[in-house]
PDB file of C-alpha atoms in Angstrom:
ATOM      1  CA  ASP A   2    -156.754  22.272 104.439  1.00  0.00           C
ATOM      2  CA  GLY A   3    -157.527  18.953 102.766  1.00  0.00           C
ATOM      3  CA  GLY A   4    -159.422  19.120  99.551  1.00  0.00           C
ATOM      4  CA  ILE A   5    -159.570  18.985  95.810  1.00  0.00           C
ATOM      5  CA  THR A   6    -158.713  21.962  93.637  1.00  0.00           C
ATOM      6  CA  GLN A   7    -159.339  22.750  90.020  1.00  0.00           C
ATOM      7  CA  SER A   8    -157.852  25.498  87.959  1.00  0.00           C
ATOM      8  CA  PRO A   9    -158.615  27.719  86.312  1.00  0.00           C
ATOM      9  CA  LYS A  10    -162.194  28.522  87.338  1.00  0.00           C
ATOM     10  CA  TYR A  11    -162.989  30.009  83.927  1.00  0.00           C
ATOM     11  CA  LEU A  12    -161.254  29.097  80.700  1.00  0.00           C
ATOM     12  CA  PHE A  13    -161.715  30.420  77.202  1.00  0.00           C
ATOM     13  CA  ARG A  14    -160.429  28.640  74.179  1.00  0.00           C
ATOM     14  CA  LYS A  15    -160.477  29.234  70.477  1.00  0.00           C
ATOM     15  CA  GLU A  16    -161.820  26.535  68.251  1.00  0.00           C
ATOM     16  CA  GLY A  17    -159.162  24.098  67.156  1.00  0.00           C
ATOM     17  CA  GLN A  18    -157.007  24.505  70.260  1.00  0.00           C
ATOM     18  CA  ASN A  19    -156.254  21.861  72.845  1.00  0.00           C
ATOM     19  CA  VAL A  20    -156.609  22.895  76.485  1.00  0.00           C
ATOM     20  CA  THR A  21    -155.668  21.175  79.739  1.00  0.00           C
ATOM     21  CA  LEU A  22    -157.719  21.421  82.927  1.00  0.00           C
ATOM     22  CA  SER A  23    -155.920  20.895  86.206  1.00  0.00           C
ATOM     23  CA  CYS A  24    -157.160  18.751  89.104  1.00  0.00           C
ATOM     24  CA  GLU A  25    -155.167  18.238  92.318  1.00  0.00           C
ATOM     25  CA  GLN A  26    -156.141  16.536  95.559  1.00  0.00           C
ATOM     26  CA  ASN A  27    -154.376  16.231  98.911  1.00  0.00           C
ATOM     27  CA  LEU A  28    -156.853  13.776 100.425  1.00  0.00           C
ATOM     28  CA  ASN A  29    -154.587  10.787  99.723  1.00  0.00           C
ATOM     29  CA  HIS A  30    -157.353   9.292  97.590  1.00  0.00           C
ATOM     30  CA  ASP A  31    -156.574   6.520  95.128  1.00  0.00           C
ATOM     31  CA  ALA A  32    -159.473   7.148  92.747  1.00  0.00           C
ATOM     32  CA  MET A  33    -160.101  10.247  90.661  1.00  0.00           C
ATOM     33  CA  TYR A  34    -162.811  11.147  88.157  1.00  0.00           C
ATOM     34  CA  TRP A  35    -163.690  13.698  85.498  1.00  0.00           C
ATOM     35  CA  TYR A  36    -167.279  14.672  84.732  1.00  0.00           C
ATOM     36  CA  ARG A  37    -168.875  17.058  82.318  1.00  0.00           C
ATOM     37  CA  GLN A  38    -172.084  18.932  83.141  1.00  0.00           C
ATOM     38  CA  ASP A  39    -174.201  20.786  80.600  1.00  0.00           C
ATOM     39  CA  PRO A  40    -176.929  23.289  81.576  1.00  0.00           C
ATOM     40  CA  GLY A  41    -179.890  21.605  83.256  1.00  0.00           C
ATOM     41  CA  GLN A  42    -178.289  18.189  83.007  1.00  0.00           C
ATOM     42  CA  GLY A  43    -176.617  15.732  85.303  1.00  0.00           C
ATOM     43  CA  LEU A  44    -172.985  14.764  85.396  1.00  0.00           C
ATOM     44  CA  ARG A  45    -171.589  12.553  82.650  1.00  0.00           C
ATOM     45  CA  LEU A  46    -168.438  10.549  83.269  1.00  0.00           C
ATOM     46  CA  ILE A  47    -165.518  11.284  80.942  1.00  0.00           C
ATOM     47  CA  TYR A  48    -162.624   9.304  82.443  1.00  0.00           C
ATOM     48  CA  TYR A  49    -161.770   7.771  85.770  1.00  0.00           C
ATOM     49  CA  SER A  50    -158.666   6.360  87.413  1.00  0.00           C
ATOM     50  CA  GLN A  51    -158.588   3.835  90.230  1.00  0.00           C
ATOM     51  CA  ILE A  52    -154.845   3.987  90.715  1.00  0.00           C
ATOM     52  CA  VAL A  53    -151.733   5.768  89.495  1.00  0.00           C
ATOM     53  CA  ASN A  54    -150.736   4.986  85.892  1.00  0.00           C
ATOM     54  CA  ASP A  55    -154.134   3.469  85.127  1.00  0.00           C
ATOM     55  CA  PHE A  56    -157.374   5.002  83.845  1.00  0.00           C
ATOM     56  CA  GLN A  57    -160.570   3.939  82.083  1.00  0.00           C
ATOM     57  CA  LYS A  58    -162.916   5.602  79.638  1.00  0.00           C
ATOM     58  CA  GLY A  59    -166.271   6.728  80.890  1.00  0.00           C
ATOM     59  CA  ASP A  60    -169.418   7.342  78.854  1.00  0.00           C
ATOM     60  CA  ILE A  61    -168.183  10.307  76.803  1.00  0.00           C
ATOM     61  CA  ALA A  62    -164.409   9.917  76.444  1.00  0.00           C
ATOM     62  CA  GLU A  63    -164.195  10.852  72.761  1.00  0.00           C
ATOM     63  CA  GLY A  64    -162.222  14.054  72.241  1.00  0.00           C
ATOM     64  CA  TYR A  65    -160.675  13.956  75.715  1.00  0.00           C
ATOM     65  CA  SER A  66    -157.458  12.533  77.142  1.00  0.00           C
ATOM     66  CA  VAL A  67    -156.087  12.120  80.673  1.00  0.00           C
ATOM     67  CA  SER A  68    -152.948  11.055  82.504  1.00  0.00           C
ATOM     68  CA  ARG A  69    -152.354   9.832  86.043  1.00  0.00           C
ATOM     69  CA  GLU A  70    -148.647  10.021  86.702  1.00  0.00           C
ATOM     70  CA  LYS A  71    -149.029  11.089  90.320  1.00  0.00           C
ATOM     71  CA  LYS A  72    -151.568  10.112  92.935  1.00  0.00           C
ATOM     72  CA  GLU A  73    -152.429  13.752  93.605  1.00  0.00           C
ATOM     73  CA  SER A  74    -152.976  14.852  90.030  1.00  0.00           C
ATOM     74  CA  PHE A  75    -155.398  13.928  87.226  1.00  0.00           C
ATOM     75  CA  PRO A  76    -155.265  16.511  84.409  1.00  0.00           C
ATOM     76  CA  LEU A  77    -157.839  16.460  81.611  1.00  0.00           C
ATOM     77  CA  THR A  78    -157.007  17.599  78.090  1.00  0.00           C
ATOM     78  CA  VAL A  79    -159.865  18.724  75.891  1.00  0.00           C
ATOM     79  CA  THR A  80    -158.670  18.207  72.354  1.00  0.00           C
ATOM     80  CA  SER A  81    -159.760  19.867  69.153  1.00  0.00           C
ATOM     81  CA  ALA A  82    -161.519  16.595  68.308  1.00  0.00           C
ATOM     82  CA  GLN A  83    -164.175  17.314  70.949  1.00  0.00           C
ATOM     83  CA  LYS A  84    -167.080  18.664  68.916  1.00  0.00           C
ATOM     84  CA  ASN A  85    -168.888  20.584  71.616  1.00  0.00           C
ATOM     85  CA  PRO A  86    -166.475  21.324  74.459  1.00  0.00           C
ATOM     86  CA  THR A  87    -168.265  24.264  76.086  1.00  0.00           C
ATOM     87  CA  ALA A  88    -169.405  22.929  79.462  1.00  0.00           C
ATOM     88  CA  PHE A  89    -168.780  22.873  83.209  1.00  0.00           C
ATOM     89  CA  TYR A  90    -166.069  20.330  84.079  1.00  0.00           C
ATOM     90  CA  LEU A  91    -165.936  18.700  87.495  1.00  0.00           C
ATOM     91  CA  CYS A  92    -163.158  16.636  88.998  1.00  0.00           C
ATOM     92  CA  ALA A  93    -163.759  14.311  91.945  1.00  0.00           C
ATOM     93  CA  SER A  94    -161.855  11.863  94.085  1.00  0.00           C
ATOM     94  CA  SER A  95    -162.687   9.004  96.418  1.00  0.00           C
ATOM     95  CA  THR A  96    -160.771   6.567  98.568  1.00  0.00           C
ATOM     96  CA  GLY A  97    -161.216   3.828  95.970  1.00  0.00           C
ATOM     97  CA  GLY A  98    -159.770   0.491  96.982  1.00  0.00           C
ATOM     98  CA  GLY A  99    -162.226  -1.549  94.945  1.00  0.00           C
ATOM     99  CA  SER A 100    -165.398   0.131  96.110  1.00  0.00           C
ATOM    100  CA  VAL A 101    -167.013   3.378  95.086  1.00  0.00           C
ATOM    101  CA  ASP A 102    -167.730   5.419  98.135  1.00  0.00           C
ATOM    102  CA  THR A 103    -168.281   9.088  98.807  1.00  0.00           C
ATOM    103  CA  GLN A 104    -166.953  11.345  96.086  1.00  0.00           C
ATOM    104  CA  TYR A 105    -165.423  14.696  96.896  1.00  0.00           C
ATOM    105  CA  PHE A 106    -165.774  17.263  94.154  1.00  0.00           C
ATOM    106  CA  GLY A 107    -163.675  20.226  93.191  1.00  0.00           C
ATOM    107  CA  PRO A 108    -165.186  23.654  92.474  1.00  0.00           C
ATOM    108  CA  GLY A 109    -165.265  23.040  88.718  1.00  0.00           C
ATOM    109  CA  THR A 110    -163.866  24.716  85.607  1.00  0.00           C
ATOM    110  CA  ARG A 111    -166.188  26.432  83.179  1.00  0.00           C
ATOM    111  CA  LEU A 112    -164.802  26.083  79.667  1.00  0.00           C
ATOM    112  CA  THR A 113    -166.080  28.287  76.870  1.00  0.00           C
ATOM    113  CA  VAL A 114    -165.043  27.818  73.274  1.00  0.00           C
ATOM    114  CA  LEU A 115    -165.115  31.053  71.306  1.00  0.00           C
TER     115      LEU A 115
ATOM    116  CA  SER B 286    -181.638   0.991  77.930  1.00  0.00           C
ATOM    117  CA  GLN B 287    -180.398   2.068  81.346  1.00  0.00           C
ATOM    118  CA  LYS B 288    -181.879   5.223  82.810  1.00  0.00           C
ATOM    119  CA  ILE B 289    -181.810   7.205  86.017  1.00  0.00           C
ATOM    120  CA  GLU B 290    -184.731   9.603  86.168  1.00  0.00           C
ATOM    121  CA  GLN B 291    -185.300  12.544  88.454  1.00  0.00           C
ATOM    122  CA  ASN B 292    -188.100  15.030  88.089  1.00  0.00           C
ATOM    123  CA  SER B 293    -186.777  17.756  85.822  1.00  0.00           C
ATOM    124  CA  GLU B 294    -189.383  20.239  87.012  1.00  0.00           C
ATOM    125  CA  ALA B 295    -188.415  22.331  90.001  1.00  0.00           C
ATOM    126  CA  LEU B 296    -190.070  21.508  93.300  1.00  0.00           C
ATOM    127  CA  ASN B 297    -191.406  24.586  95.103  1.00  0.00           C
ATOM    128  CA  ILE B 298    -192.443  24.211  98.731  1.00  0.00           C
ATOM    129  CA  GLN B 299    -193.126  26.404 101.708  1.00  0.00           C
ATOM    130  CA  GLU B 300    -190.630  26.734 104.543  1.00  0.00           C
ATOM    131  CA  GLY B 301    -191.274  24.208 107.299  1.00  0.00           C
ATOM    132  CA  LYS B 302    -192.828  21.611 105.006  1.00  0.00           C
ATOM    133  CA  THR B 303    -191.268  18.296 104.020  1.00  0.00           C
ATOM    134  CA  ALA B 304    -189.674  18.123 100.591  1.00  0.00           C
ATOM    135  CA  THR B 305    -189.727  14.751  98.851  1.00  0.00           C
ATOM    136  CA  LEU B 306    -187.568  14.121  95.798  1.00  0.00           C
ATOM    137  CA  THR B 307    -187.738  11.005  93.651  1.00  0.00           C
ATOM    138  CA  CYS B 308    -185.083   8.982  91.847  1.00  0.00           C
ATOM    139  CA  ASN B 309    -186.218   6.151  89.583  1.00  0.00           C
ATOM    140  CA  TYR B 310    -183.928   3.823  87.704  1.00  0.00           C
ATOM    141  CA  THR B 311    -184.406   1.171  85.029  1.00  0.00           C
ATOM    142  CA  ASN B 312    -182.201  -1.693  83.914  1.00  0.00           C
ATOM    143  CA  TYR B 313    -179.710  -1.213  86.710  1.00  0.00           C
ATOM    144  CA  SER B 314    -178.843  -3.469  89.594  1.00  0.00           C
ATOM    145  CA  PRO B 315    -177.439  -0.893  91.991  1.00  0.00           C
ATOM    146  CA  ALA B 316    -175.127  -1.946  94.755  1.00  0.00           C
ATOM    147  CA  TYR B 317    -175.894   1.352  96.441  1.00  0.00           C
ATOM    148  CA  LEU B 318    -177.271   4.778  95.788  1.00  0.00           C
ATOM    149  CA  GLN B 319    -176.051   8.201  96.870  1.00  0.00           C
ATOM    150  CA  TRP B 320    -177.585  11.658  97.099  1.00  0.00           C
ATOM    151  CA  TYR B 321    -175.684  14.876  96.499  1.00  0.00           C
ATOM    152  CA  ARG B 322    -176.513  18.559  96.799  1.00  0.00           C
ATOM    153  CA  GLN B 323    -175.308  21.014  94.165  1.00  0.00           C
ATOM    154  CA  ASP B 324    -175.461  24.786  94.409  1.00  0.00           C
ATOM    155  CA  PRO B 325    -175.249  26.900  91.223  1.00  0.00           C
ATOM    156  CA  GLY B 326    -171.753  27.030  89.761  1.00  0.00           C
ATOM    157  CA  ARG B 327    -170.287  24.690  92.359  1.00  0.00           C
ATOM    158  CA  GLY B 328    -169.366  21.033  92.678  1.00  0.00           C
ATOM    159  CA  PRO B 329    -171.800  18.566  94.247  1.00  0.00           C
ATOM    160  CA  VAL B 330    -171.535  17.767  97.951  1.00  0.00           C
ATOM    161  CA  PHE B 331    -172.240  14.285  99.294  1.00  0.00           C
ATOM    162  CA  LEU B 332    -175.251  13.929 101.593  1.00  0.00           C
ATOM    163  CA  LEU B 333    -176.221  10.300 102.131  1.00  0.00           C
ATOM    164  CA  LEU B 334    -175.467   6.787 100.918  1.00  0.00           C
ATOM    165  CA  ILE B 335    -177.866   3.843 101.116  1.00  0.00           C
ATOM    166  CA  ARG B 336    -177.003   0.240 100.295  1.00  0.00           C
ATOM    167  CA  GLU B 337    -179.181  -2.260  98.434  1.00  0.00           C
ATOM    168  CA  ASN B 338    -179.925  -4.205 101.618  1.00  0.00           C
ATOM    169  CA  GLU B 339    -181.008  -1.067 103.531  1.00  0.00           C
ATOM    170  CA  LYS B 340    -184.552   0.305 103.459  1.00  0.00           C
ATOM    171  CA  GLU B 341    -183.940   3.667 105.061  1.00  0.00           C
ATOM    172  CA  LYS B 342    -181.148   5.986 106.188  1.00  0.00           C
ATOM    173  CA  ARG B 343    -181.382   9.169 108.239  1.00  0.00           C
ATOM    174  CA  LYS B 344    -179.093  12.074 108.933  1.00  0.00           C
ATOM    175  CA  GLU B 345    -180.443  15.018 110.904  1.00  0.00           C
ATOM    176  CA  ARG B 346    -183.347  16.421 108.817  1.00  0.00           C
ATOM    177  CA  LEU B 347    -182.586  14.147 105.862  1.00  0.00           C
ATOM    178  CA  LYS B 348    -184.046  10.735 105.150  1.00  0.00           C
ATOM    179  CA  VAL B 349    -183.454   8.423 102.205  1.00  0.00           C
ATOM    180  CA  THR B 350    -185.420   5.299 101.317  1.00  0.00           C
ATOM    181  CA  PHE B 351    -184.454   2.645  98.799  1.00  0.00           C
ATOM    182  CA  ASP B 352    -186.936   0.209  97.262  1.00  0.00           C
ATOM    183  CA  THR B 353    -185.194  -2.211  94.909  1.00  0.00           C
ATOM    184  CA  THR B 354    -188.539  -3.760  93.945  1.00  0.00           C
ATOM    185  CA  LEU B 355    -189.972  -0.438  92.798  1.00  0.00           C
ATOM    186  CA  LYS B 356    -186.508   0.610  91.567  1.00  0.00           C
ATOM    187  CA  GLN B 357    -186.876   3.882  93.382  1.00  0.00           C
ATOM    188  CA  SER B 358    -185.223   6.027  96.014  1.00  0.00           C
ATOM    189  CA  LEU B 359    -186.988   8.846  97.852  1.00  0.00           C
ATOM    190  CA  PHE B 360    -185.112  11.727  99.468  1.00  0.00           C
ATOM    191  CA  HIS B 361    -186.889  13.685 102.184  1.00  0.00           C
ATOM    192  CA  ILE B 362    -185.957  16.962 103.848  1.00  0.00           C
ATOM    193  CA  THR B 363    -188.100  17.654 106.876  1.00  0.00           C
ATOM    194  CA  ALA B 364    -188.714  21.129 108.296  1.00  0.00           C
ATOM    195  CA  SER B 365    -187.300  22.601 105.108  1.00  0.00           C
ATOM    196  CA  GLN B 366    -185.539  25.963 105.133  1.00  0.00           C
ATOM    197  CA  PRO B 367    -184.742  28.471 102.367  1.00  0.00           C
ATOM    198  CA  ALA B 368    -181.076  27.426 102.772  1.00  0.00           C
ATOM    199  CA  ASP B 369    -182.076  23.969 101.522  1.00  0.00           C
ATOM    200  CA  SER B 370    -182.771  25.466  98.087  1.00  0.00           C
ATOM    201  CA  ALA B 371    -180.428  23.730  95.650  1.00  0.00           C
ATOM    202  CA  THR B 372    -180.324  20.977  93.048  1.00  0.00           C
ATOM    203  CA  TYR B 373    -180.302  17.447  94.419  1.00  0.00           C
ATOM    204  CA  LEU B 374    -178.685  14.660  92.432  1.00  0.00           C
ATOM    205  CA  CYS B 375    -179.013  10.941  92.893  1.00  0.00           C
ATOM    206  CA  ALA B 376    -176.236   8.633  91.752  1.00  0.00           C
ATOM    207  CA  LEU B 377    -175.758   4.894  91.763  1.00  0.00           C
ATOM    208  CA  VAL B 378    -173.111   2.261  91.378  1.00  0.00           C
ATOM    209  CA  THR B 379    -174.281  -0.711  89.405  1.00  0.00           C
ATOM    210  CA  ARG B 380    -173.235  -4.318  89.731  1.00  0.00           C
ATOM    211  CA  ASP B 381    -173.917  -4.944  86.057  1.00  0.00           C
ATOM    212  CA  THR B 382    -170.722  -3.744  84.456  1.00  0.00           C
ATOM    213  CA  GLY B 383    -168.275  -3.816  87.317  1.00  0.00           C
ATOM    214  CA  ARG B 384    -167.534  -0.188  86.577  1.00  0.00           C
ATOM    215  CA  ARG B 385    -166.247   1.476  89.703  1.00  0.00           C
ATOM    216  CA  ALA B 386    -167.818   4.847  89.102  1.00  0.00           C
ATOM    217  CA  LEU B 387    -171.070   6.636  89.829  1.00  0.00           C
ATOM    218  CA  THR B 388    -173.811   7.240  87.280  1.00  0.00           C
ATOM    219  CA  PHE B 389    -175.768  10.408  88.008  1.00  0.00           C
ATOM    220  CA  GLY B 390    -179.342  11.473  87.406  1.00  0.00           C
ATOM    221  CA  SER B 391    -180.007  14.924  85.989  1.00  0.00           C
ATOM    222  CA  GLY B 392    -181.084  16.345  89.336  1.00  0.00           C
ATOM    223  CA  THR B 393    -184.158  18.076  90.735  1.00  0.00           C
ATOM    224  CA  ARG B 394    -184.071  21.728  91.754  1.00  0.00           C
ATOM    225  CA  LEU B 395    -185.679  22.452  95.093  1.00  0.00           C
ATOM    226  CA  GLN B 396    -186.886  25.953  95.933  1.00  0.00           C
ATOM    227  CA  VAL B 397    -188.002  26.579  99.522  1.00  0.00           C
ATOM    228  CA  GLN B 398    -190.073  29.733  99.888  1.00  0.00           C
ATOM    229  CA  PRO B 399    -189.855  31.691 103.157  1.00  0.00           C
TER     230      PRO B 399
END
């Protein structure tokens, strides 16, 4: 089955701890994205990567970090510097190649800071 | 400032009627616009894409229009069914910044009553 997976589905973290959210895709897509969604709101772009070993900040990158060492993987680390990390995190991928086309989303990870 | 606006109030309609959702944008020059469906607790799913030089796109019971003069896209679902109940998000790619990523509206929740 081709698709994009995120793990875990639910994640609890204590204040002051860093936590890494996993995102893997087997669609052979070049581009990958991380979004944050708060209740009743749209998706806000955190980071995106057009190609391996390259990524750009989105609109709300502060307190987050990413890496793109493999085409299939784009993990997101929520650091202790993120002031309000409780949210629903969505990873997406697209074919890329210089244009932004259809995005395929994972099932999301709901992060709760205790 | 740049904005993408969707009606934040839920749209309630009767089964069989046509649902019409609106996406307005300001201070963007979109290359194209996309519509996604999102069910509670899940990632969005792509529905339709319309380019700046297209007036209308159709797919089965779905129709999207794009008016770059009015800076508006309309999303129609004809012969609506209770299974169409979900949140619908519009998203665009702008030519302004060269950023190869989507910017999303906050979504409109559609409730189709049987």
